[in-house]
Amino acid sequence: MRNAPYLKLDSAADDGAEGSRVAIGDVPVMRIAVLMLLLTLPVAAVGARLVWLQGRLTEAYAAAWETTTVSEEPIPCRDGRILSADGQILAHDRLRYDVLVHFRWLEEPADERWLTQQALSRLSRRDRRRTARVDEAEQRVLEDRRHLWELLAATLDRPQSELTQTRKQIQRRVENIVESVTRRRDERLAESARNTRLDEPLLISQGFSPLKAQWWKRVQQAVVGQLTTSPRRARLDPVIVREELDHHVVAIDVGIEAVTAIETASSRFPGVLVRMKSERVYPQADVASHIIGVRTELQPDEVTPSGRSTGQSADSDRSPVLLAGDRIGRDGIERSFDATLRGRRGTRRIVRNRGGEVISQEVIQQPGPGRDVVLTIDLALQRKAERLLDEAIAPPPSPPGSGTGSEAVAASASSPVASVATAQGATTAQGGCLVVLDVRTGEVVAAAAAPRYDLQLLTRPDPDEWRAALSDPRRPFFPRVTQMTVPPGSVFKILTAVALLESRKIDPDEPFFCQGYLDHPHRNRCYIYRHYGVGHGDMTLSDAICQSCNVYFFNAARTLGPAVIADWASRFGLGVPTGSEVPGEKAGHLPHADRSGKISGEQWYGGSTLQLAIGQASLTVTPLQVARMIAAVANGGYLVTPQFVDRRRSAPNAAPNSPPDRASETGIRLVGYENEMSPPPAERIPGLSPQTLERIREGMQRVVQTRKGTGRRAAVTGITMAGKTGTAEVGGGKKDHAWFVGFVPAEAPRYAFAVVLEHGGSGGRAAAPLAKQFIESMADAGLLRRSMPPEPASE
């Protein structure tokens, strides 16, 4: 009854009960009010929370999606140029512009989450809750994507099908990365689950069964597990790799008009970025490629956490730090003068949104250019020397089915190693080298080698040309000027003659009879006896040099012994690198004599001494060493250091180009090369008398200027020349190496040269005519002056 809203009482009870009836009747109303209050307060709290979330916390939650990241990226700089002595550009940097597009703007179909985020970013807060408006915004984003690629194709002046193909290649590569990462993640999770199942029996066996634990511990573990362990998902989130949030190159080396159109109207090109890149260019292609070398980008796997590249010296405190992507000299002058040529990179600060798209960018440090390096090589003479060598060596082998005859010649003309068919008939020479240097300063005027390779083959490799160059048995990548070590043959007789004259053991004017062989007609013979069955007859030292008589020098070797010959060869710089600026130079091999005068460190016989006297046995030299040796004979006995860089015209390298770059744990430090220092001055060869050199020069002039001289085919009208032929035996059924060395003019030496044809045959027949053509080119270029020559002497 008391729960009823109104009480029905008898009238008899009215007297004295009115107050009680009123109080009792009001009680349900109060209860209803309290009940309504209890129900309204939670609802009000929930409503207040909703108002708080919508009004105050919306910006906080949205800020997480508007988070930006700031990063610094290097700005490429211009490295210094490499110039020839006549001012022609051999290597330089060219700035190119590449167009990059964010992956989300190029993948097809568009990523659903990205598409939704793009649509929501275009809507107001109220419209984001309307599904129809969101769908309309997504359609506009897809339409903008389609219009973007149409506009890019028109701006870049490229067919849209080409851009579509590029997009497919990029997407295929990124999808392969995602697939690989996802597979590794799944394998790792499966392995973890297997390990967990394997560990449970072991825990139970060791008394850690959860059933044996006290009830309150089990409850505690259950509560902690529910609060700290993420729930198991029926499906894992998709893997997102860095490549999906980055820009990718869709067009390389675009024109400045396209760059201007994109940069000035960036709102019309969402997700598009123009990146400036410095590219190393070699406009002369294969000219002096082994000397110039190449610069390529530093790969990430070449960078170590210690701040150095693999194999880099630890002495690097003063050297700048390089990062992956920076260019580094790999060989040649590019490597030895890397610190001089390298510019200072700039720095750009880039602000990106959560999706990796660029919001703004700012240059905080401008890049600085590197310094130029001027070579001593004359470009016109270098081209002439290489052309002569190309004509003297065998063409590259034709691939199966490519034809023969004129077809093979045409194929060789287009070879990436730049060799052409000889105009003088077939040849078996597999390679060649020609070196010319100034006898006074050591400056190299020409350093040609054949075959060669196009330097662009290493910067922008073509698969077909790359395979052809690697399969070429003539080894076009081999730097013959500084690393080809072969026996010098009869060229070495010059040093044997020096040792003989300085020993004073033989009168150079006393005739020695050459019967064609020394002791036995089947060994230790002269070239003419092996081919014609006759000897030279009476020979003085000058005659022996002129006609290259082996028997004369065999007899001299018996008198001198190997130690004296090896000692004089060492004084003329054989057996050690010349110290030129080109890295990787070989030392060759010179037999070493101990204090007792015997050759140590290798097997040596009596016949080995005889072979050493004529440049055989185990003796090997490089063309650059021989040219240096001839320069010492020509300049009065001074051993010069070959120089490929004109240090008077090149920029000074003592002062640093810029302050060192900021250190980075992902960078490397480069050590300055000693070859960037000034070369040592020419040193006089100890114990060498002017009279000895006069005798040697006299014999070398007769080699070219007389009818009996082995180098008469090198004679040039109007220019006196001193020379020496060499035919170095190699055995194994292969043809001999052909040598011809000398200096011009004979009466006032200015240039020394060395020509060698690998398996070219006779030095007098193969190498001497090539030297003649090159000396004539030097005269035509004005480096040598012609005069009316006397008629060759009759002997």
GROMACS .gro file of N, CA, C and O in nm, residues 77-167:
model
  364
   77CYS      N    1   7.704   1.740  -5.537
   77CYS     CA    2   7.795   1.847  -5.574
   77CYS      C    3   7.864   1.812  -5.706
   77CYS      O    4   7.858   1.699  -5.753
   78ARG      N    5   7.931   1.909  -5.763
   78ARG     CA    6   8.004   1.888  -5.887
   78ARG      C    7   8.148   1.854  -5.855
   78ARG      O    8   8.218   1.933  -5.793
   79ASP      N    9   8.191   1.736  -5.898
   79ASP     CA   10   8.331   1.700  -5.882
   79ASP      C   11   8.415   1.770  -5.989
   79ASP      O   12   8.363   1.816  -6.092
   80GLY      N   13   8.544   1.779  -5.963
   80GLY     CA   14   8.633   1.847  -6.055
   80GLY      C   15   8.646   1.774  -6.188
   80GLY      O   16   8.621   1.654  -6.200
   81ARG      N   17   8.688   1.847  -6.288
   81ARG     CA   18   8.705   1.791  -6.422
   81ARG      C   19   8.845   1.734  -6.439
   81ARG      O   20   8.938   1.771  -6.368
   82ILE      N   21   8.859   1.643  -6.534
   82ILE     CA   22   8.989   1.594  -6.579
   82ILE      C   23   9.007   1.642  -6.721
   82ILE      O   24   8.924   1.614  -6.808
   83LEU      N   25   9.114   1.717  -6.745
   83LEU     CA   26   9.140   1.779  -6.874
   83LEU      C   27   9.268   1.724  -6.935
   83LEU      O   28   9.360   1.682  -6.863
   84SER      N   29   9.274   1.722  -7.066
   84SER     CA   30   9.398   1.685  -7.135
   84SER      C   31   9.490   1.806  -7.141
   84SER      O   32   9.453   1.918  -7.106
   85ALA      N   33   9.612   1.782  -7.188
   85ALA     CA   34   9.710   1.891  -7.193
   85ALA      C   35   9.667   2.001  -7.288
   85ALA      O   36   9.703   2.118  -7.268
   86ASP      N   37   9.590   1.969  -7.391
   86ASP     CA   38   9.544   2.069  -7.486
   86ASP      C   39   9.406   2.124  -7.450
   86ASP      O   40   9.339   2.185  -7.533
   87GLY      N   41   9.361   2.102  -7.326
   87GLY     CA   42   9.239   2.164  -7.277
   87GLY      C   43   9.111   2.090  -7.306
   87GLY      O   44   9.002   2.142  -7.275
   88GLN      N   45   9.117   1.972  -7.363
   88GLN     CA   46   8.996   1.896  -7.392
   88GLN      C   47   8.946   1.826  -7.265
   88GLN      O   48   9.026   1.779  -7.183
   89ILE      N   49   8.815   1.819  -7.251
   89ILE     CA   50   8.755   1.758  -7.132
   89ILE      C   51   8.754   1.607  -7.147
   89ILE      O   52   8.700   1.553  -7.243
   90LEU      N   53   8.813   1.540  -7.050
   90LEU     CA   54   8.816   1.394  -7.048
   90LEU      C   55   8.713   1.337  -6.951
   90LEU      O   56   8.665   1.225  -6.971
   91ALA      N   57   8.682   1.412  -6.845
   91ALA     CA   58   8.581   1.368  -6.749
   91ALA      C   59   8.524   1.492  -6.682
   91ALA      O   60   8.598   1.584  -6.646
   92HIS      N   61   8.393   1.493  -6.665
   92HIS     CA   62   8.330   1.605  -6.598
   92HIS      C   63   8.195   1.561  -6.544
   92HIS      O   64   8.145   1.453  -6.577
   93ASP      N   65   8.137   1.646  -6.459
   93ASP     CA   66   8.007   1.619  -6.401
   93ASP      C   67   7.899   1.694  -6.478
   93ASP      O   68   7.918   1.811  -6.515
   94ARG      N   69   7.790   1.627  -6.499
   94ARG     CA   70   7.675   1.689  -6.563
   94ARG      C   71   7.555   1.673  -6.471
   94ARG      O   72   7.523   1.562  -6.428
   95LEU      N   73   7.491   1.785  -6.441
   95LEU     CA   74   7.373   1.780  -6.355
   95LEU      C   75   7.254   1.734  -6.437
   95LEU      O   76   7.226   1.788  -6.544
   96ARG      N   77   7.184   1.637  -6.385
   96ARG     CA   78   7.064   1.589  -6.452
   96ARG      C   79   6.948   1.594  -6.353
   96ARG      O   80   6.968   1.596  -6.232
   97TYR      N   81   6.829   1.595  -6.407
   97TYR     CA   82   6.708   1.602  -6.325
   97TYR      C   83   6.626   1.475  -6.346
   97TYR      O   84   6.595   1.439  -6.460
   98ASP      N   85   6.594   1.411  -6.236
   98ASP     CA   86   6.510   1.292  -6.239
   98ASP      C   87   6.376   1.324  -6.175
   98ASP      O   88   6.368   1.401  -6.079
   99VAL      N   89   6.269   1.264  -6.228
   99VAL     CA   90   6.135   1.281  -6.174
   99VAL      C   91   6.099   1.157  -6.094
   99VAL      O   92   6.109   1.045  -6.145
  100LEU      N   93   6.056   1.179  -5.969
  100LEU     CA   94   6.017   1.071  -5.881
  100LEU      C   95   5.871   1.088  -5.841
  100LEU      O   96   5.823   1.201  -5.827
  101VAL      N   97   5.801   0.978  -5.823
  101VAL     CA   98   5.661   0.978  -5.781
  101VAL      C   99   5.647   0.889  -5.659
  101VAL      O  100   5.707   0.781  -5.652
  102HIS      N  101   5.566   0.936  -5.563
  102HIS     CA  102   5.543   0.857  -5.443
  102HIS      C  103   5.474   0.726  -5.480
  102HIS      O  104   5.389   0.721  -5.569
  103PHE      N  105   5.511   0.620  -5.409
  103PHE     CA  106   5.462   0.487  -5.446
  103PHE      C  107   5.310   0.480  -5.440
  103PHE      O  108   5.246   0.414  -5.523
  104ARG      N  109   5.246   0.547  -5.344
  104ARG     CA  110   5.101   0.540  -5.332
  104ARG      C  111   5.031   0.606  -5.451
  104ARG      O  112   4.915   0.575  -5.478
  105TRP      N  113   5.101   0.694  -5.519
  105TRP     CA  114   5.042   0.760  -5.635
  105TRP      C  115   5.064   0.681  -5.763
  105TRP      O  116   5.007   0.718  -5.867
  106LEU      N  117   5.147   0.579  -5.759
  106LEU     CA  118   5.173   0.504  -5.881
  106LEU      C  119   5.124   0.360  -5.878
  106LEU      O  120   5.110   0.297  -5.984
  107GLU      N  121   5.100   0.304  -5.757
  107GLU     CA  122   5.055   0.165  -5.752
  107GLU      C  123   4.912   0.152  -5.805
  107GLU      O  124   4.832   0.245  -5.796
  108GLU      N  125   4.884   0.038  -5.857
  108GLU     CA  126   4.754   0.011  -5.916
  108GLU      C  127   4.709  -0.130  -5.878
  108GLU      O  128   4.782  -0.226  -5.906
  109PRO      N  129   4.589  -0.146  -5.813
  109PRO     CA  130   4.498  -0.039  -5.772
  109PRO      C  131   4.550   0.036  -5.650
  109PRO      O  132   4.643  -0.009  -5.584
  110ALA      N  133   4.487   0.148  -5.620
  110ALA     CA  134   4.531   0.231  -5.508
  110ALA      C  135   4.509   0.159  -5.376
  110ALA      O  136   4.413   0.083  -5.359
  111ASP      N  137   4.599   0.181  -5.282
  111ASP     CA  138   4.587   0.122  -5.149
  111ASP      C  139   4.463   0.179  -5.080
  111ASP      O  140   4.440   0.301  -5.078
  112GLU      N  141   4.379   0.091  -5.023
  112GLU     CA  142   4.251   0.133  -4.966
  112GLU      C  143   4.270   0.227  -4.848
  112GLU      O  144   4.200   0.329  -4.836
  113ARG      N  145   4.363   0.195  -4.759
  113ARG     CA  146   4.384   0.281  -4.642
  113ARG      C  147   4.436   0.417  -4.684
  113ARG      O  148   4.392   0.521  -4.633
  114TRP      N  149   4.529   0.419  -4.778
  114TRP     CA  150   4.582   0.548  -4.827
  114TRP      C  151   4.472   0.627  -4.896
  114TRP      O  152   4.461   0.749  -4.878
  115LEU      N  153   4.391   0.558  -4.975
  115LEU     CA  154   4.283   0.625  -5.046
  115LEU      C  155   4.185   0.688  -4.947
  115LEU      O  156   4.142   0.804  -4.965
  116THR      N  157   4.151   0.617  -4.841
  116THR     CA  158   4.060   0.671  -4.740
  116THR      C  159   4.122   0.791  -4.669
  116THR      O  160   4.054   0.892  -4.644
  117GLN      N  161   4.250   0.782  -4.635
  117GLN     CA  162   4.317   0.894  -4.568
  117GLN      C  163   4.321   1.017  -4.658
  117GLN      O  164   4.298   1.129  -4.612
  118GLN      N  165   4.349   0.997  -4.788
  118GLN     CA  166   4.349   1.109  -4.880
  118GLN      C  167   4.210   1.173  -4.889
  118GLN      O  168   4.197   1.295  -4.893
  119ALA      N  169   4.108   1.087  -4.892
  119ALA     CA  170   3.971   1.140  -4.901
  119ALA      C  171   3.933   1.216  -4.775
  119ALA      O  172   3.875   1.326  -4.781
  120LEU      N  173   3.964   1.162  -4.659
  120LEU     CA  174   3.930   1.228  -4.533
  120LEU      C  175   4.003   1.360  -4.516
  120LEU      O  176   3.951   1.454  -4.456
  121SER      N  177   4.127   1.367  -4.565
  121SER     CA  178   4.202   1.491  -4.552
  121SER      C  179   4.141   1.605  -4.633
  121SER      O  180   4.171   1.722  -4.608
  122ARG      N  181   4.055   1.573  -4.728
  122ARG     CA  182   3.993   1.676  -4.811
  122ARG      C  183   3.855   1.718  -4.757
  122ARG      O  184   3.793   1.806  -4.815
  123LEU      N  185   3.806   1.652  -4.653
  123LEU     CA  186   3.672   1.679  -4.601
  123LEU      C  187   3.678   1.752  -4.468
  123LEU      O  188   3.778   1.744  -4.395
  124SER      N  189   3.570   1.820  -4.440
  124SER     CA  190   3.557   1.884  -4.309
  124SER      C  191   3.524   1.779  -4.204
  124SER      O  192   3.495   1.663  -4.235
  125ARG      N  193   3.526   1.822  -4.078
  125ARG     CA  194   3.501   1.729  -3.969
  125ARG      C  195   3.358   1.671  -3.977
  125ARG      O  196   3.336   1.554  -3.950
  126ARG      N  197   3.264   1.751  -4.017
  126ARG     CA  198   3.126   1.704  -4.025
  126ARG      C  199   3.108   1.608  -4.141
  126ARG      O  200   3.041   1.505  -4.128
  127ASP      N  201   3.171   1.639  -4.255
  127ASP     CA  202   3.153   1.554  -4.373
  127ASP      C  203   3.223   1.420  -4.361
  127ASP      O  204   3.190   1.326  -4.433
  128ARG      N  205   3.322   1.410  -4.273
  128ARG     CA  206   3.393   1.283  -4.257
  128ARG      C  207   3.302   1.172  -4.204
  128ARG      O  208   3.332   1.054  -4.221
  129ARG      N  209   3.190   1.212  -4.139
  129ARG     CA  210   3.100   1.111  -4.083
  129ARG      C  211   2.992   1.070  -4.183
  129ARG      O  212   2.908   0.986  -4.151
  130ARG      N  213   2.996   1.130  -4.300
  130ARG     CA  214   2.898   1.098  -4.402
  130ARG      C  215   2.960   1.006  -4.507
  130ARG      O  216   3.054   1.046  -4.578
  131THR      N  217   2.909   0.887  -4.515
  131THR     CA  218   2.967   0.787  -4.605
  131THR      C  219   2.962   0.832  -4.750
  131THR      O  220   3.058   0.811  -4.827
  132ALA      N  221   2.854   0.895  -4.789
  132ALA     CA  222   2.840   0.938  -4.928
  132ALA      C  223   2.947   1.041  -4.964
  132ALA      O  224   3.006   1.037  -5.073
  133ARG      N  225   2.972   1.134  -4.872
  133ARG     CA  226   3.075   1.235  -4.898
  133ARG      C  227   3.214   1.171  -4.906
  133ARG      O  228   3.297   1.212  -4.987
  134VAL      N  229   3.239   1.072  -4.821
  134VAL     CA  230   3.369   1.004  -4.824
  134VAL      C  231   3.387   0.931  -4.957
  134VAL      O  232   3.494   0.935  -5.019
  135ASP      N  233   3.283   0.865  -5.004
  135ASP     CA  234   3.292   0.795  -5.133
  135ASP      C  235   3.317   0.893  -5.247
  135ASP      O  236   3.397   0.865  -5.338
  136GLU      N  237   3.252   1.007  -5.242
  136GLU     CA  238   3.275   1.108  -5.346
  136GLU      C  239   3.419   1.158  -5.342
  136GLU      O  240   3.483   1.178  -5.447
  137ALA      N  241   3.471   1.179  -5.222
  137ALA     CA  242   3.610   1.225  -5.211
  137ALA      C  243   3.708   1.121  -5.263
  137ALA      O  244   3.809   1.154  -5.327
  138GLU      N  245   3.681   0.995  -5.238
  138GLU     CA  246   3.768   0.889  -5.290
  138GLU      C  247   3.767   0.886  -5.442
  138GLU      O  248   3.871   0.866  -5.506
  139GLN      N  249   3.653   0.906  -5.502
  139GLN     CA  250   3.645   0.910  -5.647
  139GLN      C  251   3.724   1.029  -5.703
  139GLN      O  252   3.788   1.018  -5.808
  140ARG      N  253   3.720   1.141  -5.631
  140ARG     CA  254   3.799   1.256  -5.677
  140ARG      C  255   3.949   1.227  -5.668
  140ARG      O  256   4.026   1.270  -5.753
  141VAL      N  257   3.990   1.156  -5.563
  141VAL     CA  258   4.132   1.119  -5.551
  141VAL      C  259   4.174   1.029  -5.666
  141VAL      O  260   4.281   1.047  -5.727
  142LEU      N  261   4.092   0.931  -5.700
  142LEU     CA  262   4.123   0.842  -5.813
  142LEU      C  263   4.127   0.919  -5.944
  142LEU      O  264   4.211   0.892  -6.030
  143GLU      N  265   4.038   1.015  -5.958
  143GLU     CA  266   4.039   1.098  -6.079
  143GLU      C  267   4.166   1.183  -6.085
  143GLU      O  268   4.225   1.202  -6.192
  144ASP      N  269   4.208   1.235  -5.970
  144ASP     CA  270   4.333   1.312  -5.966
  144ASP      C  271   4.453   1.225  -6.003
  144ASP      O  272   4.547   1.272  -6.068
  145ARG      N  273   4.451   1.100  -5.959
  145ARG     CA  274   4.560   1.008  -5.995
  145ARG      C  275   4.566   0.989  -6.146
  145ARG      O  276   4.674   0.994  -6.207
  146ARG      N  277   4.452   0.966  -6.207
  146ARG     CA  278   4.449   0.946  -6.352
  146ARG      C  279   4.495   1.071  -6.425
  146ARG      O  280   4.575   1.064  -6.519
  147HIS      N  281   4.446   1.185  -6.379
  147HIS     CA  282   4.486   1.311  -6.444
  147HIS      C  283   4.635   1.339  -6.424
  147HIS      O  284   4.699   1.397  -6.512
  148LEU      N  285   4.690   1.300  -6.308
  148LEU     CA  286   4.833   1.323  -6.282
  148LEU      C  287   4.919   1.254  -6.386
  148LEU      O  288   5.013   1.315  -6.440
  149TRP      N  289   4.890   1.129  -6.418
  149TRP     CA  290   4.974   1.056  -6.513
  149TRP      C  291   4.955   1.105  -6.655
  149TRP      O  292   5.049   1.103  -6.736
  150GLU      N  293   4.837   1.152  -6.688
  150GLU     CA  294   4.818   1.214  -6.818
  150GLU      C  295   4.898   1.343  -6.829
  150GLU      O  296   4.962   1.371  -6.931
  151LEU      N  297   4.896   1.422  -6.721
  151LEU     CA  298   4.972   1.547  -6.721
  151LEU      C  299   5.122   1.521  -6.722
  151LEU      O  300   5.198   1.593  -6.790
  152LEU      N  301   5.169   1.418  -6.649
  152LEU     CA  302   5.311   1.385  -6.650
  152LEU      C  303   5.357   1.342  -6.788
  152LEU      O  304   5.465   1.381  -6.835
  153ALA      N  305   5.278   1.259  -6.856
  153ALA     CA  306   5.315   1.214  -6.990
  153ALA      C  307   5.327   1.332  -7.085
  153ALA      O  308   5.420   1.338  -7.168
  154ALA      N  309   5.235   1.427  -7.074
  154ALA     CA  310   5.242   1.545  -7.162
  154ALA      C  311   5.359   1.635  -7.125
  154ALA      O  312   5.426   1.691  -7.213
  155THR      N  313   5.385   1.652  -6.996
  155THR     CA  314   5.494   1.740  -6.953
  155THR      C  315   5.630   1.682  -6.989
  155THR      O  316   5.721   1.755  -7.033
  156LEU      N  317   5.647   1.552  -6.969
  156LEU     CA  318   5.775   1.488  -6.998
  156LEU      C  319   5.792   1.453  -7.144
  156LEU      O  320   5.899   1.407  -7.184
  157ASP      N  321   5.684   1.471  -7.223
  157ASP     CA  322   5.686   1.439  -7.366
  157ASP      C  323   5.725   1.292  -7.388
  157ASP      O  324   5.811   1.259  -7.468
  158ARG      N  325   5.657   1.208  -7.312
  158ARG     CA  326   5.681   1.065  -7.322
  158ARG      C  327   5.546   0.993  -7.332
  158ARG      O  328   5.448   1.039  -7.274
  159PRO      N  329   5.542   0.884  -7.407
  159PRO     CA  330   5.415   0.812  -7.418
  159PRO      C  331   5.370   0.759  -7.282
  159PRO      O  332   5.451   0.714  -7.201
  160GLN      N  333   5.238   0.762  -7.261
  160GLN     CA  334   5.186   0.717  -7.133
  160GLN      C  335   5.208   0.568  -7.114
  160GLN      O  336   5.221   0.521  -7.000
  161SER      N  337   5.217   0.494  -7.224
  161SER     CA  338   5.245   0.351  -7.212
  161SER      C  339   5.382   0.325  -7.152
  161SER      O  340   5.402   0.230  -7.076
  162GLU      N  341   5.478   0.412  -7.184
  162GLU     CA  342   5.613   0.398  -7.125
  162GLU      C  343   5.609   0.421  -6.975
  162GLU      O  344   5.671   0.346  -6.898
  163LEU      N  345   5.536   0.524  -6.932
  163LEU     CA  346   5.524   0.550  -6.789
  163LEU      C  347   5.447   0.437  -6.720
  163LEU      O  348   5.479   0.400  -6.606
  164THR      N  349   5.348   0.383  -6.787
  164THR     CA  350   5.273   0.272  -6.728
  164THR      C  351   5.363   0.151  -6.709
  164THR      O  352   5.356   0.082  -6.606
  165GLN      N  353   5.448   0.124  -6.807
  165GLN     CA  354   5.540   0.013  -6.793
  165GLN      C  355   5.638   0.036  -6.679
  165GLN      O  356   5.670  -0.057  -6.602
  166THR      N  357   5.685   0.159  -6.663
  166THR     CA  358   5.775   0.191  -6.552
  166THR      C  359   5.705   0.172  -6.419
  166THR      O  360   5.762   0.119  -6.323
  167ARG      N  361   5.577   0.214  -6.411
  167ARG     CA  362   5.501   0.196  -6.288
  167ARG      C  363   5.487   0.049  -6.252
  167ARG      O  364   5.501   0.011  -6.135
   0.00000   0.00000   0.00000
